[in-house]
Coordinates of C-alpha atoms and ligand atoms in Angstrom, one line a residue:
X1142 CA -13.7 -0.3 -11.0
X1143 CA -16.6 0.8 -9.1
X1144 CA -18.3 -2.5 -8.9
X1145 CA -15.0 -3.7 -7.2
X1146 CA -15.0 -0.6 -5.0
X1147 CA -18.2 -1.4 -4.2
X1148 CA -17.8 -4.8 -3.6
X1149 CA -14.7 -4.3 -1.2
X1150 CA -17.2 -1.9 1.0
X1151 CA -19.6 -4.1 1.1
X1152 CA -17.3 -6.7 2.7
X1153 CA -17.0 -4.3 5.5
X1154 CA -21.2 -4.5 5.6
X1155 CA -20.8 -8.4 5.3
X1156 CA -18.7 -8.5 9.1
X1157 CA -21.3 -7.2 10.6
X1158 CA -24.3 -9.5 8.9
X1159 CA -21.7 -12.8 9.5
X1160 CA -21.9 -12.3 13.0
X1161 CA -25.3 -11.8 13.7
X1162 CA -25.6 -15.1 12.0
X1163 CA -23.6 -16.8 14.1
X1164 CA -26.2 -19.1 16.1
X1165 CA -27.6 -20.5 13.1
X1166 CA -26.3 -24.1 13.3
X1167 CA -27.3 -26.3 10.2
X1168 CA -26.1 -25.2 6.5
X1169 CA -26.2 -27.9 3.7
X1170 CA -24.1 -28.6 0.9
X1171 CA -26.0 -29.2 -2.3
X1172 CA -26.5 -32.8 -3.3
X1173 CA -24.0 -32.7 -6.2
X1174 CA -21.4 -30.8 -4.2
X1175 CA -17.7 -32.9 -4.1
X1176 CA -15.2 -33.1 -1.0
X1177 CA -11.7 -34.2 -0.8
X1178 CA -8.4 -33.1 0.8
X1179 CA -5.4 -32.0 -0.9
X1180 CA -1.3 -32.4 -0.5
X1181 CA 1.5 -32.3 -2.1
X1182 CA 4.1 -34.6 -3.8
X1183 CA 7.4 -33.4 -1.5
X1184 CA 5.4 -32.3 1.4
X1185 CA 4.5 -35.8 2.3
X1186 CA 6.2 -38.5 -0.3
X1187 CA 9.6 -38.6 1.3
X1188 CA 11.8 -41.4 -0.2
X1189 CA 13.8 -38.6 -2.0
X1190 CA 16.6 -40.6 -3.6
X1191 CA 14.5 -43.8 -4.0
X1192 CA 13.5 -45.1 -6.6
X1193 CA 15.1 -43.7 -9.3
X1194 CA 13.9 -39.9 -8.4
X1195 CA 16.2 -37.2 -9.4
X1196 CA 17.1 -34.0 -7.1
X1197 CA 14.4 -31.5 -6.8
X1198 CA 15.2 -27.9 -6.4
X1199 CA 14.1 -28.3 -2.4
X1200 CA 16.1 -31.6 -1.8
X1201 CA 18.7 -29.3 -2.7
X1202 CA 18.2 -26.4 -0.3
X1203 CA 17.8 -28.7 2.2
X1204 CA 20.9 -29.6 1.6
X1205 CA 23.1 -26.8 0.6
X1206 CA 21.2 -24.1 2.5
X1207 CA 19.2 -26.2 5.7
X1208 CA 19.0 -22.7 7.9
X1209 CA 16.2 -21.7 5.4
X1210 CA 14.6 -23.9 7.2
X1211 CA 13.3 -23.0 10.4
X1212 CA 13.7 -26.2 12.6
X1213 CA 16.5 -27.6 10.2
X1214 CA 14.5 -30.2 9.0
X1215 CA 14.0 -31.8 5.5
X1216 CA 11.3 -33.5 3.8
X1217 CA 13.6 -36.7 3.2
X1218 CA 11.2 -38.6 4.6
X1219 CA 8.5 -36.5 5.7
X1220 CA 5.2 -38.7 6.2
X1221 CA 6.9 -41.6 4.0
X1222 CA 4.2 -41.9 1.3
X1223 CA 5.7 -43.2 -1.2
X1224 CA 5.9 -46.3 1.0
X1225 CA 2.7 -45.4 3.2
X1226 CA 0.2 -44.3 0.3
X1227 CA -2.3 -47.0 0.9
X1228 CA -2.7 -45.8 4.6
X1229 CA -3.2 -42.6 2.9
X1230 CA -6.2 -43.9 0.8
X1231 CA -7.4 -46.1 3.7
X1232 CA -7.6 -42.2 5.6
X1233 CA -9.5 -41.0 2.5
X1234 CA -11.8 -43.8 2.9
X1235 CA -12.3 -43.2 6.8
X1236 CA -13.2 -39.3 5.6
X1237 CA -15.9 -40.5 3.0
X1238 CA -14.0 -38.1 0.4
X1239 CA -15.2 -38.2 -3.9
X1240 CA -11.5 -36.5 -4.3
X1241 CA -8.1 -36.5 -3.3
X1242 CA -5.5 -34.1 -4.7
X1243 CA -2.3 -34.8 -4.9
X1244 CA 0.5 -33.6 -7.2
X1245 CA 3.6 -35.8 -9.1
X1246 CA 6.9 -34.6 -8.2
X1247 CA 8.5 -33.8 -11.7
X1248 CA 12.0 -35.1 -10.9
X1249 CA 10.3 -38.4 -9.8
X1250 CA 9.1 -38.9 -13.5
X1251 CA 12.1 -37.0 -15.1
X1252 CA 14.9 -37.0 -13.1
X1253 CA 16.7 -34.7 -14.9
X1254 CA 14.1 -32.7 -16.2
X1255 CA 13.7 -33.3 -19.8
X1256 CA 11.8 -36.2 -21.3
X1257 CA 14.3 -38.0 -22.7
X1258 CA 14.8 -40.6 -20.1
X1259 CA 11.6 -41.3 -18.1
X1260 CA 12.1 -42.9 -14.8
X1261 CA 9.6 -46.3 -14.6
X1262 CA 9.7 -46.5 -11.0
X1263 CA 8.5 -43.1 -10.7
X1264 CA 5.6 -44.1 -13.6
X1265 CA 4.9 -47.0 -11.4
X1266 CA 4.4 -45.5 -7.9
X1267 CA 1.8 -42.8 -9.4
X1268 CA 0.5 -45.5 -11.7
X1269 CA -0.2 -47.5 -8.7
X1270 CA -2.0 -44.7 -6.4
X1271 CA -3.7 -43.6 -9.0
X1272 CA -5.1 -47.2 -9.5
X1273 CA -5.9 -47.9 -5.3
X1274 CA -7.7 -44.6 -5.8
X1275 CA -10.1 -45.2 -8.5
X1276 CA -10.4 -49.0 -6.8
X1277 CA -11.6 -47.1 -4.0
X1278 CA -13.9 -45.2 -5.6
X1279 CA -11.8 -41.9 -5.6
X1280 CA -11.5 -39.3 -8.1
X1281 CA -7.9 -38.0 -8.5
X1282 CA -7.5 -35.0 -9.1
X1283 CA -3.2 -34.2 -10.1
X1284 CA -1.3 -31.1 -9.9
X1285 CA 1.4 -31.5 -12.2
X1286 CA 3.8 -29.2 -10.4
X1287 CA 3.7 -28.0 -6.4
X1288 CA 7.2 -26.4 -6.3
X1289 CA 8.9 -29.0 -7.0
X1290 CA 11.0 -28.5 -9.7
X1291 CA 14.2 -30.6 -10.8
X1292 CA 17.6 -29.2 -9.5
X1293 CA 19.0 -29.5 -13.2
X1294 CA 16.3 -27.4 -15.1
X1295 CA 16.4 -24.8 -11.7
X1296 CA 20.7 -24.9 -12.4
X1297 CA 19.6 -23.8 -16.1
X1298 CA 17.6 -20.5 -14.6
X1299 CA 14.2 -22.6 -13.5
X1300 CA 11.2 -20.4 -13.4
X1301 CA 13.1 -17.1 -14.8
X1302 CA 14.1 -18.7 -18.0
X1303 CA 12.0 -18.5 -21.1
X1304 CA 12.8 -21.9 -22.1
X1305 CA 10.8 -23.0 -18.8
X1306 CA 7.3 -22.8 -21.0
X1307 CA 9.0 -25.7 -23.3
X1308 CA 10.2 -28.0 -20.1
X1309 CA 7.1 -27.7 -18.3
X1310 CA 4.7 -28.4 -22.1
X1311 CA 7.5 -31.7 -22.6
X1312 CA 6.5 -33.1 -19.0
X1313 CA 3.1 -32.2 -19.5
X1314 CA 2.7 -34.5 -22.6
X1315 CA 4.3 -37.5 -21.0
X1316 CA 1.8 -36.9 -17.8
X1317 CA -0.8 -36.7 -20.0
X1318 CA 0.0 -40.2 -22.0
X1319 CA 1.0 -42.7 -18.9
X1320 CA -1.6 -41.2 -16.6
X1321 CA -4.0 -39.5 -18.5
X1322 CA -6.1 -42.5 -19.3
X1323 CA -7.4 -42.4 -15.7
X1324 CA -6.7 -39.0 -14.4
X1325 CA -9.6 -36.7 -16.0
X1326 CA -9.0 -33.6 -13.4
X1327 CA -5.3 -31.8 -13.9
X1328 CA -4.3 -28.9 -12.3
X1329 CA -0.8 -27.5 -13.6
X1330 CA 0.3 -25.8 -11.7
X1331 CA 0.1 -24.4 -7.8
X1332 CA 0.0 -20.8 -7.0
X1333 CA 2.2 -18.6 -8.6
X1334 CA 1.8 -15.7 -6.2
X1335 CA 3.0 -17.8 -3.8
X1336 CA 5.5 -19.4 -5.7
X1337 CA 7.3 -16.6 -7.3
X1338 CA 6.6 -14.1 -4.3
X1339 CA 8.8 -16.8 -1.7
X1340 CA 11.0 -18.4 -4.3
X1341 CA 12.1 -15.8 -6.7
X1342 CA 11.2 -12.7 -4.8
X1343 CA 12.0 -13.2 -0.8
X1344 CA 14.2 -15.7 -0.9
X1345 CA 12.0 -18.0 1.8
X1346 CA 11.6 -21.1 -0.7
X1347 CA 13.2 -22.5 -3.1
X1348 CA 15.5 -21.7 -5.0
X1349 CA 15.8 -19.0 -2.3
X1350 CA 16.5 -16.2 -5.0
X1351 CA 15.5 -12.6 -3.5
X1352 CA 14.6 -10.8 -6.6
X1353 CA 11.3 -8.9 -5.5
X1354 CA 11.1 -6.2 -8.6
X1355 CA 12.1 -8.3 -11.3
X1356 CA 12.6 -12.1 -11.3
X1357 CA 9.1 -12.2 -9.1
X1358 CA 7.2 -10.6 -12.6
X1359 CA 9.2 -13.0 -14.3
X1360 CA 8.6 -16.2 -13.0
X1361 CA 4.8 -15.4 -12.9
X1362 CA 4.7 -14.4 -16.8
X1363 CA 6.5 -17.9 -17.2
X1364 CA 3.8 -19.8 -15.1
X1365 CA 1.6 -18.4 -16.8
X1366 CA 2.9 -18.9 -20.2
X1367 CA 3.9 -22.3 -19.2
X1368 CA 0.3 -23.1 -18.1
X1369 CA -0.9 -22.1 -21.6
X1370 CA 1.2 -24.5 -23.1
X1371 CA -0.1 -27.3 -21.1
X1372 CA -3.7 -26.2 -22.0
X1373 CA -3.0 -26.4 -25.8
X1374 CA -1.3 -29.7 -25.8
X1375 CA -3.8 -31.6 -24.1
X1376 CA -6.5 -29.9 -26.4
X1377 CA -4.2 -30.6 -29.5
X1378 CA -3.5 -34.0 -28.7
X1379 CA -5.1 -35.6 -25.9
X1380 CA -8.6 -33.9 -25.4
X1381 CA -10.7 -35.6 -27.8
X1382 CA -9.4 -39.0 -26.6
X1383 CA -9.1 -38.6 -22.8
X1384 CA -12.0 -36.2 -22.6
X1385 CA -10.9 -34.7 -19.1
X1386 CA -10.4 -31.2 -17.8
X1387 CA -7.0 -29.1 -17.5
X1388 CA -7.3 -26.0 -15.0
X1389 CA -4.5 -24.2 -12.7
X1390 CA -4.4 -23.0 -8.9
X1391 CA -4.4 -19.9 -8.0
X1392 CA -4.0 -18.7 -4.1
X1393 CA -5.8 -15.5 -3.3
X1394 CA -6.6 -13.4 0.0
X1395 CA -9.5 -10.7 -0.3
X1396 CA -8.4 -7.8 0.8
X1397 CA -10.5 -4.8 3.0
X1398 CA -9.7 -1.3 3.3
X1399 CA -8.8 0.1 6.6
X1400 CA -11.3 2.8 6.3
X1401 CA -13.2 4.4 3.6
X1402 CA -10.5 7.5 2.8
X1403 CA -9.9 7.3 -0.6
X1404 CA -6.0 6.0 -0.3
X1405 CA -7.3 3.2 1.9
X1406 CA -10.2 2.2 -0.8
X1407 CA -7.6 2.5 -4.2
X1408 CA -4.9 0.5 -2.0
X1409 CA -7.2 -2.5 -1.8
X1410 CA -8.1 -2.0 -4.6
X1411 CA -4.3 -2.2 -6.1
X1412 CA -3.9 -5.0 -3.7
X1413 CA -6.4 -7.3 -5.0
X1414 CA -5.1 -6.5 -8.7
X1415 CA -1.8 -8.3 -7.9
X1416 CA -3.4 -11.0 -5.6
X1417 CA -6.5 -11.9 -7.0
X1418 CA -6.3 -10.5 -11.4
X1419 CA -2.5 -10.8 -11.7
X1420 CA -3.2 -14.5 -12.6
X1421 CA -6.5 -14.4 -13.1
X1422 CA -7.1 -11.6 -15.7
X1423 CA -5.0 -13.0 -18.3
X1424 CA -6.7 -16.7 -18.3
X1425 CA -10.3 -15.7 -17.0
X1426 CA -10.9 -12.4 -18.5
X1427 CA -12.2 -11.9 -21.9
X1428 CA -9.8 -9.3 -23.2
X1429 CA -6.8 -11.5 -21.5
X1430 CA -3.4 -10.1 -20.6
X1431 CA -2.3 -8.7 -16.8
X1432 CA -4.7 -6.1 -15.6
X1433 CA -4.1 -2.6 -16.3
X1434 CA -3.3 -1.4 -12.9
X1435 CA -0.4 -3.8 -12.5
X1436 CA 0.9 -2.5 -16.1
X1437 CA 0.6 0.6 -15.1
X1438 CA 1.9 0.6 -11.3
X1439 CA 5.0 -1.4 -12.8
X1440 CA 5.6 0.5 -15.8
X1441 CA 5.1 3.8 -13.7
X1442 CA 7.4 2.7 -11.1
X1443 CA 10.0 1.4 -13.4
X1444 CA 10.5 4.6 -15.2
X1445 CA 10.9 6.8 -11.8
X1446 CA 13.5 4.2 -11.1
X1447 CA 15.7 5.4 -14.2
X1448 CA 14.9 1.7 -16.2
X1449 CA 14.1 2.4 -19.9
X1450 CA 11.8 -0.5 -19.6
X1451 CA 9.4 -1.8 -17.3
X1452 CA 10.2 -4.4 -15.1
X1453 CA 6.8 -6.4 -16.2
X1454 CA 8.0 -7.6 -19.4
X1455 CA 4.7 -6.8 -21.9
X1456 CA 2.9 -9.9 -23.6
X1457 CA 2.8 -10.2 -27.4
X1458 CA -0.2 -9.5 -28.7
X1459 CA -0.1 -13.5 -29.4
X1460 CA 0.8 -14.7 -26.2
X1461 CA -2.0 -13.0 -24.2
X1462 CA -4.8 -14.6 -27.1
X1463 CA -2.8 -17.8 -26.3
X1464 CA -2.8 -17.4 -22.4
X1465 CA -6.9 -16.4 -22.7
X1466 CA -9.2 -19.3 -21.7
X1467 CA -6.2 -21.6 -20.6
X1468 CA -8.1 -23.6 -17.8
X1469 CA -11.5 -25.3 -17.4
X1470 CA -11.8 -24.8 -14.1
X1471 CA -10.0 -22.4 -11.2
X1472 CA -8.3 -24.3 -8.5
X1473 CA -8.9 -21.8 -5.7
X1474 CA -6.6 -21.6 -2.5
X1475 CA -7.8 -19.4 0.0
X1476 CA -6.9 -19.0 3.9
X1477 CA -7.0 -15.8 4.8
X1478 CA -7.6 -12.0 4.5
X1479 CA -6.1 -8.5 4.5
X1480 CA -7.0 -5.5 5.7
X1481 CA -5.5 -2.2 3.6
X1482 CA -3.9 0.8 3.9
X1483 CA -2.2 3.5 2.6
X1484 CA -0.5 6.6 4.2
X1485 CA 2.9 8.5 4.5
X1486 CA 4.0 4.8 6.4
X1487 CA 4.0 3.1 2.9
X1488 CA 6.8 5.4 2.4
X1489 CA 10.5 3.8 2.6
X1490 CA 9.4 0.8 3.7
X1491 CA 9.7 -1.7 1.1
X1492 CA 12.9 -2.3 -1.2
X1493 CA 12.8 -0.6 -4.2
X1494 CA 12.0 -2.4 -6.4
X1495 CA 9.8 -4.5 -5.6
X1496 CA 6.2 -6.0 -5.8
X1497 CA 5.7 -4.7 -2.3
X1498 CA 6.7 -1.2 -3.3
X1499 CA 4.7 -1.5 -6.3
X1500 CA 1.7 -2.6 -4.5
X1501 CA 2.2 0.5 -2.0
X1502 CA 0.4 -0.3 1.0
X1503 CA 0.5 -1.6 4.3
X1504 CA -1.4 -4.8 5.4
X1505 CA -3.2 -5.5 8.4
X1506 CA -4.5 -8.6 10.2
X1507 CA -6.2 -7.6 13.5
X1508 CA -5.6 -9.5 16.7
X1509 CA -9.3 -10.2 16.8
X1510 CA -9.1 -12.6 13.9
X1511 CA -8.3 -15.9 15.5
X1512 CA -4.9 -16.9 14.3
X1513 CA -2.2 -19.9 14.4
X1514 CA 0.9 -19.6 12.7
X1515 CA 0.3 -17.2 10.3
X1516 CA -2.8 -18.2 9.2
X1517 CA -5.7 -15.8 10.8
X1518 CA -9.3 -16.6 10.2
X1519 CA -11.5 -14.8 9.2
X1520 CA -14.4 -16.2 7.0
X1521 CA -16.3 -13.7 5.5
X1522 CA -13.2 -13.4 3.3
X1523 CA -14.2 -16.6 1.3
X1524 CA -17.9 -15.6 0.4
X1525 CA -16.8 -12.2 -0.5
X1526 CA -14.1 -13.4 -2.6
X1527 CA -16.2 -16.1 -4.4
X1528 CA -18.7 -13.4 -5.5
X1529 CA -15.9 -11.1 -6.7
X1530 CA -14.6 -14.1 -9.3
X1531 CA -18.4 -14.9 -10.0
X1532 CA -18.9 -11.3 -10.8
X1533 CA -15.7 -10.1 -12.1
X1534 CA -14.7 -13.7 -14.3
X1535 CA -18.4 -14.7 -15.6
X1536 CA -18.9 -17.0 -12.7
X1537 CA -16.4 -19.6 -13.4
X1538 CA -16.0 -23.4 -12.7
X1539 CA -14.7 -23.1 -9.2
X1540 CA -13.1 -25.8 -6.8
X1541 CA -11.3 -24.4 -3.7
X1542 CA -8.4 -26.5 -3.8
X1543 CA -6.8 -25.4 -0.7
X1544 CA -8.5 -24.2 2.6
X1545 CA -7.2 -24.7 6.2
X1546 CA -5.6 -23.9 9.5
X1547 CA -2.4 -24.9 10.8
X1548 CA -2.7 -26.2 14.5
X1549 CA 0.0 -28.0 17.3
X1550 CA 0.5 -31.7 17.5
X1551 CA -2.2 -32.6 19.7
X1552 CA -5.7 -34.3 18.5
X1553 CA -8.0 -31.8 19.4
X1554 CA -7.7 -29.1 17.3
X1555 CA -10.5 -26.7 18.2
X1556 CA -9.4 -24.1 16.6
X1557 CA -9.7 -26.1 13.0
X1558 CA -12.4 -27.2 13.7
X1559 CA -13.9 -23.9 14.0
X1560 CA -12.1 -22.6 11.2
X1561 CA -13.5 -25.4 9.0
X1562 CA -16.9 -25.0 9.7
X1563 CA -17.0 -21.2 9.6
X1564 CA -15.2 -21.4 5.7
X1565 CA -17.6 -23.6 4.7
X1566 CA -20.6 -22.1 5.7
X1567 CA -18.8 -19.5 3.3
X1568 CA -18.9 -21.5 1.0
X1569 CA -22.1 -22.8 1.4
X1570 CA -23.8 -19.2 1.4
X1571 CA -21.7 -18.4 -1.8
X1572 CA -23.0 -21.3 -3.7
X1573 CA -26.4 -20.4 -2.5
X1574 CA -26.0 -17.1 -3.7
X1575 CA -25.0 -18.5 -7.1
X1576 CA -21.4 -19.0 -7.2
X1577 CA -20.3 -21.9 -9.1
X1578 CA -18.4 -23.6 -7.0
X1579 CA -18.5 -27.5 -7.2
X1580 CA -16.3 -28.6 -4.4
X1581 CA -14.0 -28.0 -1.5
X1582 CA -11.0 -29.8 -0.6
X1583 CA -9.5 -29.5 3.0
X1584 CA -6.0 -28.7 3.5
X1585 CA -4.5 -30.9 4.6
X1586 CA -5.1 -34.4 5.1
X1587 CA -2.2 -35.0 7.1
X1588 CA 0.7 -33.0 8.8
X1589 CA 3.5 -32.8 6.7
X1590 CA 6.8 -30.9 5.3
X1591 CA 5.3 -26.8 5.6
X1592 CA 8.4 -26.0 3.4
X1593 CA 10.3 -23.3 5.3
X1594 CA 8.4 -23.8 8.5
X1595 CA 9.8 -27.4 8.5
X1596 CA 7.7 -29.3 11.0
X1597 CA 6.9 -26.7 12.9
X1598 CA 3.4 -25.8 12.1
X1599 CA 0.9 -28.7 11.5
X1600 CA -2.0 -28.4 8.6
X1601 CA -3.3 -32.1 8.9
X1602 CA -6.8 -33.7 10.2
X1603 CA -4.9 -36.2 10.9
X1604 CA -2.0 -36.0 13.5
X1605 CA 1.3 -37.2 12.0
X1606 CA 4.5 -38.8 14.6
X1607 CA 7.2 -37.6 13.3
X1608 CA 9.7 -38.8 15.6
X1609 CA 7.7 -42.6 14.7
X1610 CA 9.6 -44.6 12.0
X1611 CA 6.1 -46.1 11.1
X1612 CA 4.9 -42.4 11.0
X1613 CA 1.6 -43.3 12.0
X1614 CA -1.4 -41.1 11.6
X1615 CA -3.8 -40.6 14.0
X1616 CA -7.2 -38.6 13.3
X1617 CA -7.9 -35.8 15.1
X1618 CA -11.2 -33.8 15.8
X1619 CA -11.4 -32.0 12.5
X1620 CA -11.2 -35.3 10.7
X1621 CA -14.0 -36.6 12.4
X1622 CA -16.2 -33.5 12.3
X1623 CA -15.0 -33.4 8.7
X1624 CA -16.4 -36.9 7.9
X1625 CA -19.6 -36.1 9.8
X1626 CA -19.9 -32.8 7.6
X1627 CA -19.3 -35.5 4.7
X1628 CA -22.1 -38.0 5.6
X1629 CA -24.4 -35.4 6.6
X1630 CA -23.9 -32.5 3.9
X1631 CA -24.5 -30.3 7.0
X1632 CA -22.8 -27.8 9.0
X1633 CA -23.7 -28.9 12.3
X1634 CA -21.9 -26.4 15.1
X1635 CA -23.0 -28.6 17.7
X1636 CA -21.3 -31.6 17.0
X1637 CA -18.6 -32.2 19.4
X1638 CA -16.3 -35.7 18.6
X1639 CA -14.0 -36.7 21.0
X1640 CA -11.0 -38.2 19.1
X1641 CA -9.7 -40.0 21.6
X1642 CA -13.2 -41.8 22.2
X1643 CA -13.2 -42.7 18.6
X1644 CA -9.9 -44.5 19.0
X1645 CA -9.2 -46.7 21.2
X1646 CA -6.1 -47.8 21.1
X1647 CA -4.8 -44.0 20.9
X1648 CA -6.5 -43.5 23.9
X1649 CA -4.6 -45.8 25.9
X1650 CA -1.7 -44.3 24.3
X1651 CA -2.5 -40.7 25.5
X1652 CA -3.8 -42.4 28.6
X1653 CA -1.5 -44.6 29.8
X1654 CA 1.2 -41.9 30.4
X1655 CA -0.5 -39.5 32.2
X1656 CA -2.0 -42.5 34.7
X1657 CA 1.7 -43.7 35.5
X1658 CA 2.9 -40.3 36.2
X1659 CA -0.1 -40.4 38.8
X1660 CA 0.8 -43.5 40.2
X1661 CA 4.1 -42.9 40.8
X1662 CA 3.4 -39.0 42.0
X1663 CA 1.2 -41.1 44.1
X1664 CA 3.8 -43.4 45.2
X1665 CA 6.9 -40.9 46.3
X1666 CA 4.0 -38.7 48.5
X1667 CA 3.1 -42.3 50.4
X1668 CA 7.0 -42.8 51.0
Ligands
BGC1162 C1 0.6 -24.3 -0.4 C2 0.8 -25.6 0.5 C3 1.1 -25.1 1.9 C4 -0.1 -24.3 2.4 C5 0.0 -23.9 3.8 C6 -0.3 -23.3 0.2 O1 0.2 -22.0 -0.1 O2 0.1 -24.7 -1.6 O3 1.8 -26.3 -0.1 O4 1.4 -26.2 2.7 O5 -0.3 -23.2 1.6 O6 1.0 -23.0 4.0

């Protein structure tokens, strides 16, 4: 408790030291230190009823329910990958990555869910960018589940059903015997907060169910169950053979108190027990199971609400030594930070029940913190954070699987750039510093589906066109300084690449337009 406390202050401290630091320009990466970029199977595959793919929970809402998405748009097509993936490897080769991440949609493989009929088109397409991959010298690195789940196993209660922990174990084994052979890096599955918080608890993602208090604790307990069952089984039966790794991802935020008071200081400290131990205590942590606070904040809560149980359904004794040690490495996503507090505000503000109610404080992002979307940087937040797992987990295997700033359409994309740089040199000070991390993949590589955002906020280095059949990509700044960061292992602030410079034929087409408008402006004043 009071290293955390002490850690949280010293974060406060840390603002202060980052920006004295600010003009120093070169940091390196060590030698043995591994890019990539990551994405995600319905964020950029498209073909949604090709090739033999079943529904997924999100071709459904997109469907049934399209105003949950904000510009009414669906991922039916989205950057057309399964047709386009060998531009997409080309792209990887232009960056210079060692990894790409990328995750198999499950109703692709089992349309319906179950293993008893396994599509072969859908074992095909991942068979065959898994092989251009590895042909191009690039390590794959799988998520076995990024939200999306098939619509027939969601219609039987999805993530809020027990039986979830067998579904997700049966797809894991046939994963682990067409693919495993040349996939050595699986993650199983992608951030529960996330997932559970927008899907189960706020309604936002699919399958849009608004059950803050109770399916939320629910769905995670079956993540994290079902995680634990992939574990075992490729330890059971695939390990010895395959001899790969199996971890999970894991978003978190680090969290700062407002001030010091002592409300402020135990609210970030309450905070960072559901964000950052929720998932992490009962895998990482040597006596396993959720951490105490979030027991004790449920169970306490429950109780004043009348319920004769809590609403955080207690681990067997079994389950929690099953759950313990469940991944090789953390997949870490990270973006951004809070700032904490807690005063008479927190009260009546929040449904009851719910996580947020639980939690019991307000959160904070100051305008000072550049932002886009709703992303606000702020890159202290990343070394802090790394220390805290080093410290708190017995400095585990870490690779930050997600990091990144959404941007608008155009190429130059400043603000990434310096987002990028800024979390790196996080990164780079954390390793330095002794963290284990042993690599960093960018989110994302290219614009794509950002779920109930639709197309509205772009994540990629490189550009997508939507409105282009041919969905061409086009690199912007941050893939270029990305690539540079890649050759050079170095954090150079000064670099400044001009992405139209670097391609020529896009800057005719960015060209060509504004020198006709001029022509013909030109024209109408001389007549
Ligand atoms: C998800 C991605 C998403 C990104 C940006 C992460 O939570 O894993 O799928 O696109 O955040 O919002």
């Amino acid at each position: 408790m009071e290293v955390k406390k002490i850690l949280i202050l010293f974060s406060l401290s840390f603002i202060s030291a980052i920006s004295n630091e600010i003009d120093e320009n070169l940091k390196s990466f060590p030698a043995d230190f591994e890019f990539g970029t990551s994405t995600a199977s319905y964020q950029i595959e498209g073909a949604w009823n090709e090739g033999g793919k079943g529904w997924s929970m999100w071709d459904y809402v997109a469907r049934a329910r399209p105003e949950a998405i904000r510009d009414g748009s669906n991922a039916d097509i989205a950057c057309n990958s399964y047709h386009l993936y060998k531009r997409d490897i080309e792209m990887l080769k232009e960056l210079g990555v060692d990894n790409y991440r990328l995750s198999i949609a499950w109703p692709r493989i089992l349309p319906y869910g179950r293993p008893d009929y396994v599509n072969p088109e859908g074992i095909a397409y991942y068979n065959a960018v898994i092989d251009e991959l590895l042909a191009n010298g690039i390590t794959p690195f799988v998520t076995m589940y990024h939200w999306d789940l098939p619509q027939n196993l969601n219609e039987q209660g999805g993530w809020i059903t027990d039986e979830i922990v067998d579904w997700f174990g049966d797809y894991a084994r046939v994963l682990y015997q067409h693919f495993g052979d040349r996939v050595k890096n699986w993650l199983t599955l992608n951030e529960p907060y996330v997932h559970c918080f927008f899907g189960y608890g706020r309604g936002s993602h699919a399958p849009l169910r608004t059950s803050p208090g109770v399916e939320f604790y629910e769905c995670g307990r079956n993540i994290l169950l079902a995680n634990a069952r992939a574990y075992h089984i490729y330890d059971e039966e695939f390990r010895a053979a395959q001899g790969g790794k199996v971890g999970l991802v894991i978003s978190m935020e680090w969290v700062l108190p407002l001030t010091d008071s002592d409300d402020d200081v135990q609210g970030a400290l309450d905070y960072a027990a559901y964000h950052i131990d929720h998932y992490m205590h009962p895998i990482f942590s040597e006596e396993g199971n959720f951490p105490q606070i979030v027991i004790d904040r449920v169970a306490e809560a429950s109780a004043n609400q009348g319920l004769n149980a809590s609403r955080l359904r207690p681990f067997a004794q079994e389950q929690i030594d099953y759950m313990k040690g469940t991944a090789d490495f953390l997949g870490l996503n990270h973006y951004s930070s809070k700032y904490v507090y807690r005063n008479s505000s927190v009260e009546g503000r929040y449904d009851v029940p719910s996580v947020e109610d639980d939690i019991h404080v307000v959160t904070y992002q100051p305008p000072s913190w550049p932002s886009h979307g709703f992303i606000y940087e702020y890159a202290p937040g990343l070394y802090n954070l790394l220390m805290y797992l080093k410290d708190q987990y017995n400095n585990p295997v870490v690779y930050i699987t997600e990091n990144g700033f959404s941007s608008d359409t155009g190429l130059v994309d400043d603000g990434r750039v310096q987002y990028m740089r800024n979390y790196m040199r996080s990164v780079v000070d954390a390793v330095a510093d002794g963290a284990n991390v042993k690599g960093y993949f960018a989110w994302s590589l290219m614009d794509n589906f950002e779920w109930s955002f639709g197309y509205t906020l772009r994540f990629g280095m490189y550009q997508v066109d939507m409105d282009d059949p041919d969905r061409t990509r086009t690199p912007r700044k941050s893939a270029l300084v990305y690539k540079e960061i890649l050759r050079s292992r170095v954090i150079d602030y000064s670099y400044d690449p001009d992405p139209y410079a670097a391609l020529p034929d896009a800057a005719v087409a960015y060209y060509a337009p504004v020198m006709l408008n001029l022509i013909v402006l030109l024209f109408n004043l001389l007549m």
